[in-house]
mmCIF file of C-alpha atoms in Angstrom:
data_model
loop_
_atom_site.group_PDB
_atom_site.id
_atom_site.type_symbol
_atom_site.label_atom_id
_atom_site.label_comp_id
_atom_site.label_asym_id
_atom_site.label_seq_id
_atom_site.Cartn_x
_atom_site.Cartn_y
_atom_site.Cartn_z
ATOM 1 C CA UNK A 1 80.370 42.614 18.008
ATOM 2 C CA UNK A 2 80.499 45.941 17.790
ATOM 3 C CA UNK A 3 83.898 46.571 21.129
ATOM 4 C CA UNK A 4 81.955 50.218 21.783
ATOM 5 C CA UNK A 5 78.679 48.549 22.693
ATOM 6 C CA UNK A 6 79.991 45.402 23.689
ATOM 7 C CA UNK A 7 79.066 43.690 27.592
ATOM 8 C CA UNK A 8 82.273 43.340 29.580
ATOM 9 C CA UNK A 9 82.301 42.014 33.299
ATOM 10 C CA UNK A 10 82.472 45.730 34.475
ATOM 11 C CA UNK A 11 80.035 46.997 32.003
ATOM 12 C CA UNK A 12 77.104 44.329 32.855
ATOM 13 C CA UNK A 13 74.285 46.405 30.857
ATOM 14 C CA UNK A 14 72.110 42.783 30.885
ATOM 15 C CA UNK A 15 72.391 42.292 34.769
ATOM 16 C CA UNK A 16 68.806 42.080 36.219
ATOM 17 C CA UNK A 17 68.985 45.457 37.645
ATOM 18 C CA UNK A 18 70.551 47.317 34.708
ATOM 19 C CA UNK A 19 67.818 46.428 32.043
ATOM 20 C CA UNK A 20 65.248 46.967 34.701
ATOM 21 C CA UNK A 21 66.420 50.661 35.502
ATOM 22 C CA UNK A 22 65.928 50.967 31.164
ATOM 23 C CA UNK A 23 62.668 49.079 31.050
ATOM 24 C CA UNK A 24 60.998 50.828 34.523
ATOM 25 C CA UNK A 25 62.674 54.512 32.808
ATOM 26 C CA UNK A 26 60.741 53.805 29.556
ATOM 27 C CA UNK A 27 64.465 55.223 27.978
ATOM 28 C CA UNK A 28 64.263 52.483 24.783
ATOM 29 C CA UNK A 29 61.904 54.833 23.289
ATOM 30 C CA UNK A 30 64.003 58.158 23.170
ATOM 31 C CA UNK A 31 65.622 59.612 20.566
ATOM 32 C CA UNK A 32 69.335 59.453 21.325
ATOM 33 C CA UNK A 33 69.657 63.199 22.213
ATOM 34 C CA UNK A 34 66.836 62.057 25.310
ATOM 35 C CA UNK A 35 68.400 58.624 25.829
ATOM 36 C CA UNK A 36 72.348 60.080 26.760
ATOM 37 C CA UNK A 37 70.707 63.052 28.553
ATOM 38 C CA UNK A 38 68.352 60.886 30.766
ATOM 39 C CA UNK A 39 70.847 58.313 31.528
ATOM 40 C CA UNK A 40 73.586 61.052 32.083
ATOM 41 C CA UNK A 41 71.143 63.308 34.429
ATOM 42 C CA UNK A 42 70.316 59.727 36.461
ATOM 43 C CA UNK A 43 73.747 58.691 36.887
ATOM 44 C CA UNK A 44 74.602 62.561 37.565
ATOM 45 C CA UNK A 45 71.886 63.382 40.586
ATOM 46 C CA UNK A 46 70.185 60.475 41.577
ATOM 47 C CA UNK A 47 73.594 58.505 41.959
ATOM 48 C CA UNK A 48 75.074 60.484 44.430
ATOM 49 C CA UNK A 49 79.045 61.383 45.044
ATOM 50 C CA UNK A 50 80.586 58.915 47.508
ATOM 51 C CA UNK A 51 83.832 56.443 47.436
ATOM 52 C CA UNK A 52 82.815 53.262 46.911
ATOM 53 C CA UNK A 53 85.216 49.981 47.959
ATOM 54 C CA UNK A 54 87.043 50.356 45.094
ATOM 55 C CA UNK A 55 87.029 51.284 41.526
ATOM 56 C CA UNK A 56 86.372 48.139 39.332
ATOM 57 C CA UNK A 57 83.197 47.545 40.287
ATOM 58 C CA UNK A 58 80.165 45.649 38.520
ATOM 59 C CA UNK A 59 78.033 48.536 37.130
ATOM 60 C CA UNK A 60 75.057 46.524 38.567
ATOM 61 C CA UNK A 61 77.133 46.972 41.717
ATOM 62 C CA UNK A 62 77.501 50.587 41.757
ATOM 63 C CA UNK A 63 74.252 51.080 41.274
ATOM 64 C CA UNK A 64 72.869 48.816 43.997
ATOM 65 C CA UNK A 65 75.467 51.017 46.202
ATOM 66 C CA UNK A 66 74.005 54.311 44.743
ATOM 67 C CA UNK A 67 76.752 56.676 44.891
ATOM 68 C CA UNK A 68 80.062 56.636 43.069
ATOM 69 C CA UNK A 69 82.853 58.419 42.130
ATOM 70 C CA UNK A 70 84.486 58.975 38.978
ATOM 71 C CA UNK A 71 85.585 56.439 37.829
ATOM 72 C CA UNK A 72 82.401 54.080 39.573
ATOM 73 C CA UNK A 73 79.443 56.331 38.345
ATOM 74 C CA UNK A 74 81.677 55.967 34.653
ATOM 75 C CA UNK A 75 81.294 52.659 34.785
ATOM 76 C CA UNK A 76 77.449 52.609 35.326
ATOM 77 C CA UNK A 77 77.056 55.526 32.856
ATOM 78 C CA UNK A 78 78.855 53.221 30.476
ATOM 79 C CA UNK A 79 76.336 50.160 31.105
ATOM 80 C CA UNK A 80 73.373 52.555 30.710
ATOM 81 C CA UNK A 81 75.112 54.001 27.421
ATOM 82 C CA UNK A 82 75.580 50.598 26.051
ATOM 83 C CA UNK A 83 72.372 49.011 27.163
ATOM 84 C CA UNK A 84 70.388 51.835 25.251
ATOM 85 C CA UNK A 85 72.551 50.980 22.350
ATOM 86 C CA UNK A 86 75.031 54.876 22.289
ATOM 87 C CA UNK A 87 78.471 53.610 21.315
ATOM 88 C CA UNK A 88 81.063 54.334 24.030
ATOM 89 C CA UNK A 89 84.385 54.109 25.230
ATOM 90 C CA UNK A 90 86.561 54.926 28.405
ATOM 91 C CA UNK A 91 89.697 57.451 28.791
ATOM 92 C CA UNK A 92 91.929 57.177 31.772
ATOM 93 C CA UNK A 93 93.668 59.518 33.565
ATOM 94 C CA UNK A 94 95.317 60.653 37.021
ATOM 95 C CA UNK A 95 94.829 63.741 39.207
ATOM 96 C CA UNK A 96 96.436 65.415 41.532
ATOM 97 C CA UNK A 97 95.196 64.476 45.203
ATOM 98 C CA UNK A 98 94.690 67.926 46.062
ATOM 99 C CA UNK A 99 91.222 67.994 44.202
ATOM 100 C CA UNK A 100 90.413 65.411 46.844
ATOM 101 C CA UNK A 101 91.176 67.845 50.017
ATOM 102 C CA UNK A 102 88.813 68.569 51.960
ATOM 103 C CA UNK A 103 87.320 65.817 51.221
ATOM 104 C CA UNK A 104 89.941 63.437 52.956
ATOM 105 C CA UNK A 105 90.922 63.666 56.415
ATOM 106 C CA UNK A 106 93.735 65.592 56.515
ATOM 107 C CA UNK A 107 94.661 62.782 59.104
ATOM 108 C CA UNK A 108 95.423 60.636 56.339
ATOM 109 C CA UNK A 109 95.829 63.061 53.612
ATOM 110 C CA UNK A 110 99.550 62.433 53.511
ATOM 111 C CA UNK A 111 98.915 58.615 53.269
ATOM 112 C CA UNK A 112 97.192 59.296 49.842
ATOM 113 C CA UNK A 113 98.780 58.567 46.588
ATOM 114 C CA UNK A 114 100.065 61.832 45.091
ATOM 115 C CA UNK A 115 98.245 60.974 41.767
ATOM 116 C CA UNK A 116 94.755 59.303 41.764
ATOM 117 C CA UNK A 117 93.142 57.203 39.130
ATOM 118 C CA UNK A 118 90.712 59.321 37.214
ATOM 119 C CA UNK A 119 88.611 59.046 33.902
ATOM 120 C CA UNK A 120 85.530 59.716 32.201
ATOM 121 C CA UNK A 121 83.223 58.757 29.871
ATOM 122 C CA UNK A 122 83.651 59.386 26.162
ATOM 123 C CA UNK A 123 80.316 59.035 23.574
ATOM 124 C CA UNK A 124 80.138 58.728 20.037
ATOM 125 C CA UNK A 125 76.966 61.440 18.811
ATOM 126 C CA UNK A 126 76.339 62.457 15.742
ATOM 127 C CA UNK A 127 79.925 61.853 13.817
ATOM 128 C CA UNK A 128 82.063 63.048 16.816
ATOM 129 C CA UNK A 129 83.220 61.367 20.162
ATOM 130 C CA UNK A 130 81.949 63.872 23.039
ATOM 131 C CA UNK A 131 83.835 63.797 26.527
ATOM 132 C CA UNK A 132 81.366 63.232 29.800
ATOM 133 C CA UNK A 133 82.775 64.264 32.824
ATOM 134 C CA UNK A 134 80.321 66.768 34.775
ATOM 135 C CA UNK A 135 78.156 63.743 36.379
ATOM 136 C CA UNK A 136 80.679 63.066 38.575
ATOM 137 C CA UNK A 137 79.282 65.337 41.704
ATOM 138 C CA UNK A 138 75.300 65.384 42.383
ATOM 139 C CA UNK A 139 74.136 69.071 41.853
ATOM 140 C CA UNK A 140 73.125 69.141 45.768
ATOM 141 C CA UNK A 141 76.693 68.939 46.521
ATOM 142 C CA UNK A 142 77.669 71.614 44.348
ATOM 143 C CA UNK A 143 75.531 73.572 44.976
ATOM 144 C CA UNK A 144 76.616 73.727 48.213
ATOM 145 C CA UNK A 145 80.265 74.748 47.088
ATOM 146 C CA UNK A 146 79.199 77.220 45.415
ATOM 147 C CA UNK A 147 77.550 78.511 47.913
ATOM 148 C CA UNK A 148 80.276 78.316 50.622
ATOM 149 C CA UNK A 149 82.670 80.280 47.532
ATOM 150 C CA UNK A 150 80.297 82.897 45.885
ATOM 151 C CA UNK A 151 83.253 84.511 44.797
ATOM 152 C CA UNK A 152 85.256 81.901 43.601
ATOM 153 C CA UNK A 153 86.001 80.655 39.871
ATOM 154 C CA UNK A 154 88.810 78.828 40.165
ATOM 155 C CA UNK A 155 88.878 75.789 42.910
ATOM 156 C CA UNK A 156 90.700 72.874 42.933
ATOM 157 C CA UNK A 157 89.255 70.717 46.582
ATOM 158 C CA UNK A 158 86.722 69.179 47.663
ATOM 159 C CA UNK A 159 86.251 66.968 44.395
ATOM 160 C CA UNK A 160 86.513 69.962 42.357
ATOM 161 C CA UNK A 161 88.780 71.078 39.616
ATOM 162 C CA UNK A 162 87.299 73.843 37.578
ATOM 163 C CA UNK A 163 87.788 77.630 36.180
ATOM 164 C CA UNK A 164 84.097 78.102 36.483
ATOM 165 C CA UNK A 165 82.818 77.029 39.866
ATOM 166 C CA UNK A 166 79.171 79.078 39.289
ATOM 167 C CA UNK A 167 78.763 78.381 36.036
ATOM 168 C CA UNK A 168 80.462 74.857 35.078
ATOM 169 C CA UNK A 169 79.666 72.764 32.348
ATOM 170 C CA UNK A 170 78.067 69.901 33.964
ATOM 171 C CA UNK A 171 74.533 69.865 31.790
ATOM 172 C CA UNK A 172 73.744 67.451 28.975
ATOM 173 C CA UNK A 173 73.801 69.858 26.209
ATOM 174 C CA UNK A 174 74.864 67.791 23.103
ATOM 175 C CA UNK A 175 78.793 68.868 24.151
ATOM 176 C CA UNK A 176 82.242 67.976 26.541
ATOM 177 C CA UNK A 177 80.788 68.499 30.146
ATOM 178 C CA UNK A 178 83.611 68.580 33.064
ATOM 179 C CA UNK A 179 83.652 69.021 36.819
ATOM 180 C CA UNK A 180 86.834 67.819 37.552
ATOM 181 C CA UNK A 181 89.182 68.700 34.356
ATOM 182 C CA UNK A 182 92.075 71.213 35.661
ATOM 183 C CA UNK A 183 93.162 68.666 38.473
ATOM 184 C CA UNK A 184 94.054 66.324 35.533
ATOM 185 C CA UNK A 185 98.116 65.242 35.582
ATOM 186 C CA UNK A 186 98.698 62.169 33.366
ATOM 187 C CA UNK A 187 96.426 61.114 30.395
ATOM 188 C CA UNK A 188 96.434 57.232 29.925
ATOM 189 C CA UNK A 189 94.697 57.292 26.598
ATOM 190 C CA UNK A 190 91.423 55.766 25.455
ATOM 191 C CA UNK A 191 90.439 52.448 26.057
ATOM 192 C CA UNK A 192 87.749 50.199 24.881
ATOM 193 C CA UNK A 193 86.084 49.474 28.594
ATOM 194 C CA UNK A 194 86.969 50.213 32.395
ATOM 195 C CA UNK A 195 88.024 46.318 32.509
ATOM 196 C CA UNK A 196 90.653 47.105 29.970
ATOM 197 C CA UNK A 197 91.833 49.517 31.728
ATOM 198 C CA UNK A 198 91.939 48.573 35.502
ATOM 199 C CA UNK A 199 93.879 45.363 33.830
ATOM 200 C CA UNK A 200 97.039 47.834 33.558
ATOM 201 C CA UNK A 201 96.404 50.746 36.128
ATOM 202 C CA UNK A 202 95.244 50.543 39.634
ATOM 203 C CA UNK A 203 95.859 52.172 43.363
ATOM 204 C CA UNK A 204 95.626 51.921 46.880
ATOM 205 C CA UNK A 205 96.510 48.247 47.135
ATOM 206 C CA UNK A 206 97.966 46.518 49.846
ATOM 207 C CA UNK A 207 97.779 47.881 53.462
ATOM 208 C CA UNK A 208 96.816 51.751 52.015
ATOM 209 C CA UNK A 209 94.009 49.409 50.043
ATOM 210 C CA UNK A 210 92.604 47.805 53.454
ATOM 211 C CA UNK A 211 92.618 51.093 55.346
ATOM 212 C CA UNK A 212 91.180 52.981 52.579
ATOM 213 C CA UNK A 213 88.414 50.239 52.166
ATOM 214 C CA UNK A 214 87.279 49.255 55.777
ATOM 215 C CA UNK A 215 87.813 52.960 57.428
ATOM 216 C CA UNK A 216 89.029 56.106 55.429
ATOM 217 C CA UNK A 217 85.888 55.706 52.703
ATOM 218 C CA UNK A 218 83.249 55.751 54.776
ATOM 219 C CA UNK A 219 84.992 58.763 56.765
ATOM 220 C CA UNK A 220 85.187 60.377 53.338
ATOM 221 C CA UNK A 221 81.522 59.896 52.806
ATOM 222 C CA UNK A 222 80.695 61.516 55.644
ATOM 223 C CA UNK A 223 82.411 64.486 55.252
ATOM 224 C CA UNK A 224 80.754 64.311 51.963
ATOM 225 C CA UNK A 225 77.327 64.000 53.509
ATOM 226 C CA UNK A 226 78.263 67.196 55.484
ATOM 227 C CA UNK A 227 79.214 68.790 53.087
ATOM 228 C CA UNK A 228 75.606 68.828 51.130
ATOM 229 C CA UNK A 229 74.386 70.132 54.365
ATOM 230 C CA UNK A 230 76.104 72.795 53.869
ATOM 231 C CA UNK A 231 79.318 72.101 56.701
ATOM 232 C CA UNK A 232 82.464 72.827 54.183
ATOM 233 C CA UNK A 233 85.736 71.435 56.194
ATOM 234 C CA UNK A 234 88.127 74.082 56.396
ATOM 235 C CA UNK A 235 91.476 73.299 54.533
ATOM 236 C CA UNK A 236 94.589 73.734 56.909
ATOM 237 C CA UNK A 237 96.309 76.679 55.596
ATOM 238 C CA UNK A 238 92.886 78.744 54.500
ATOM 239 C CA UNK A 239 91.761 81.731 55.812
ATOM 240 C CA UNK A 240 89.249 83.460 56.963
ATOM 241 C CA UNK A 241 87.449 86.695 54.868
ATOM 242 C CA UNK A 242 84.361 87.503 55.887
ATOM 243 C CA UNK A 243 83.279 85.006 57.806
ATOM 244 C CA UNK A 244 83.647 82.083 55.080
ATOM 245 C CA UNK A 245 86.723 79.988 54.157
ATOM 246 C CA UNK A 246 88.940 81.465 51.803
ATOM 247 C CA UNK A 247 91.411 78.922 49.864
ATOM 248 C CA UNK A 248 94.949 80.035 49.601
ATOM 249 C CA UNK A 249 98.528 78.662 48.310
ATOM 250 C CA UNK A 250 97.807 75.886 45.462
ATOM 251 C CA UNK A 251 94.234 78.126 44.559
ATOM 252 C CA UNK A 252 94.533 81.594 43.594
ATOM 253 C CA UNK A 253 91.926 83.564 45.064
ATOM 254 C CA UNK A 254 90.007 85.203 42.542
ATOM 255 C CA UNK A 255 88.507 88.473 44.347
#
């Protein structure tokens, strides 16, 4: 068995609702160029950005949630990947928790773990491995950052960390995509599947876990659902120019 297309518990491409996403998606029939863009573009947009109950989820899970984060919607994009038969493997990270500002309630902001698990998705195309990141937010919700901050490039909040917040690499174009790159800290390495690696690395157990799980999630997807609307929470410490939030101290303005 080929350990870059095998099934893992995590990576459950022949669960009932996996193989009939593929079969209902007609995506057995594309070249692979079609099959990593359509599976990438469905786990991207119609999988929206949310916090799920935690990170080593079933992919058949995830997507009978149908939002993720991270290192959730990487799982499912791995199941896809492997059920249409593109080789793939995961690399493990952390990031600092100040991409996630804004995003958590800076009631419990402190509580948070000054590194978070991250990762993405890495595929092998044409003779290279190619690193997937940019499916990580749905394009409604950044679009809506960008624009809240038509003037900025650099941003790291809000489930953002990027030098190109107009223009960022997020598109299935046969190359890396990333979305949340710069608020990288620690790289873990590459690993075979997400079950491999949530067997050494994990966070937010205990009493943080339970809190996190039962209340500050579904707080966080809130603000998140807001926040496609178009309400941006304001970051303690911003200011105001021109009537929109400005970001100061950790993110250099870029006017």
């Amino acid at each position: 068995m080929d350990r870059f297309l095998a099934e893992t518990r995590l990576v459950d491409f022949r669960a009932a609702p996996i193989k009939a996403l593929i079969e209902e998606r007609n995506w057995l029939s594309l070249s692979d160029w079609d099959k990593i863009g359509s599976a990438y573009d469905f786990v991207r947009n119609e999988v929206r950005f949310g916090y799920n109950a935690a990170d080593a989820l079933p992919a058949s899970k995830i997507l009978a949630d149908g939002y993720g984060q991270c290192n959730t919607k990487g799982i499912l994009l791995m199941a896809l990947l492997r059920g249409l038969g593109i080789r793939c493997r995961f690399h493990g990270f952390t990031i600092d928790k100040a991409l996630q500002r804004g995003i958590v309630p800076e009631f419990v902001y402190p509580l948070a773990p000054a590194r978070i698990l991250h990762s993405w998705v890495e595929i092998e195309y044409q003779g290279r491995w190619i690193e997937l990141e940019g499916f990580i937010l749905d394009q409604s919700l950044l679009t809506a950052l960008q624009d809240h901050f038509p003037q900025r490039s650099s941003i790291c909040a809000y489930g953002i960390g990027t030098n190109c917040l107009q223009m960022p690499e997020v598109e299935w174009k046969g190359d890396n995509t990333y979305i949340q790159k710069t608020g990288i800290k620690a790289d873990y390495g590459v690993f075979d599947s997400p079950d491999d690696f949530f067997a050494v690395h994990s966070q937010l157990t205990g009493p943080r876990g339970l809190l996190y799980r039962f209340f500050v999630r579904h707080w966080m997807n809130r603000r998140v659902a807001q926040m496609r609307g178009g309400i941006i929470p304001q970051i303690p410490g911003a200011t105001s120019n021109d009537g929109r939030t400005v970001l100061t101290g950790q993110m250099q303005e870029t006017r």
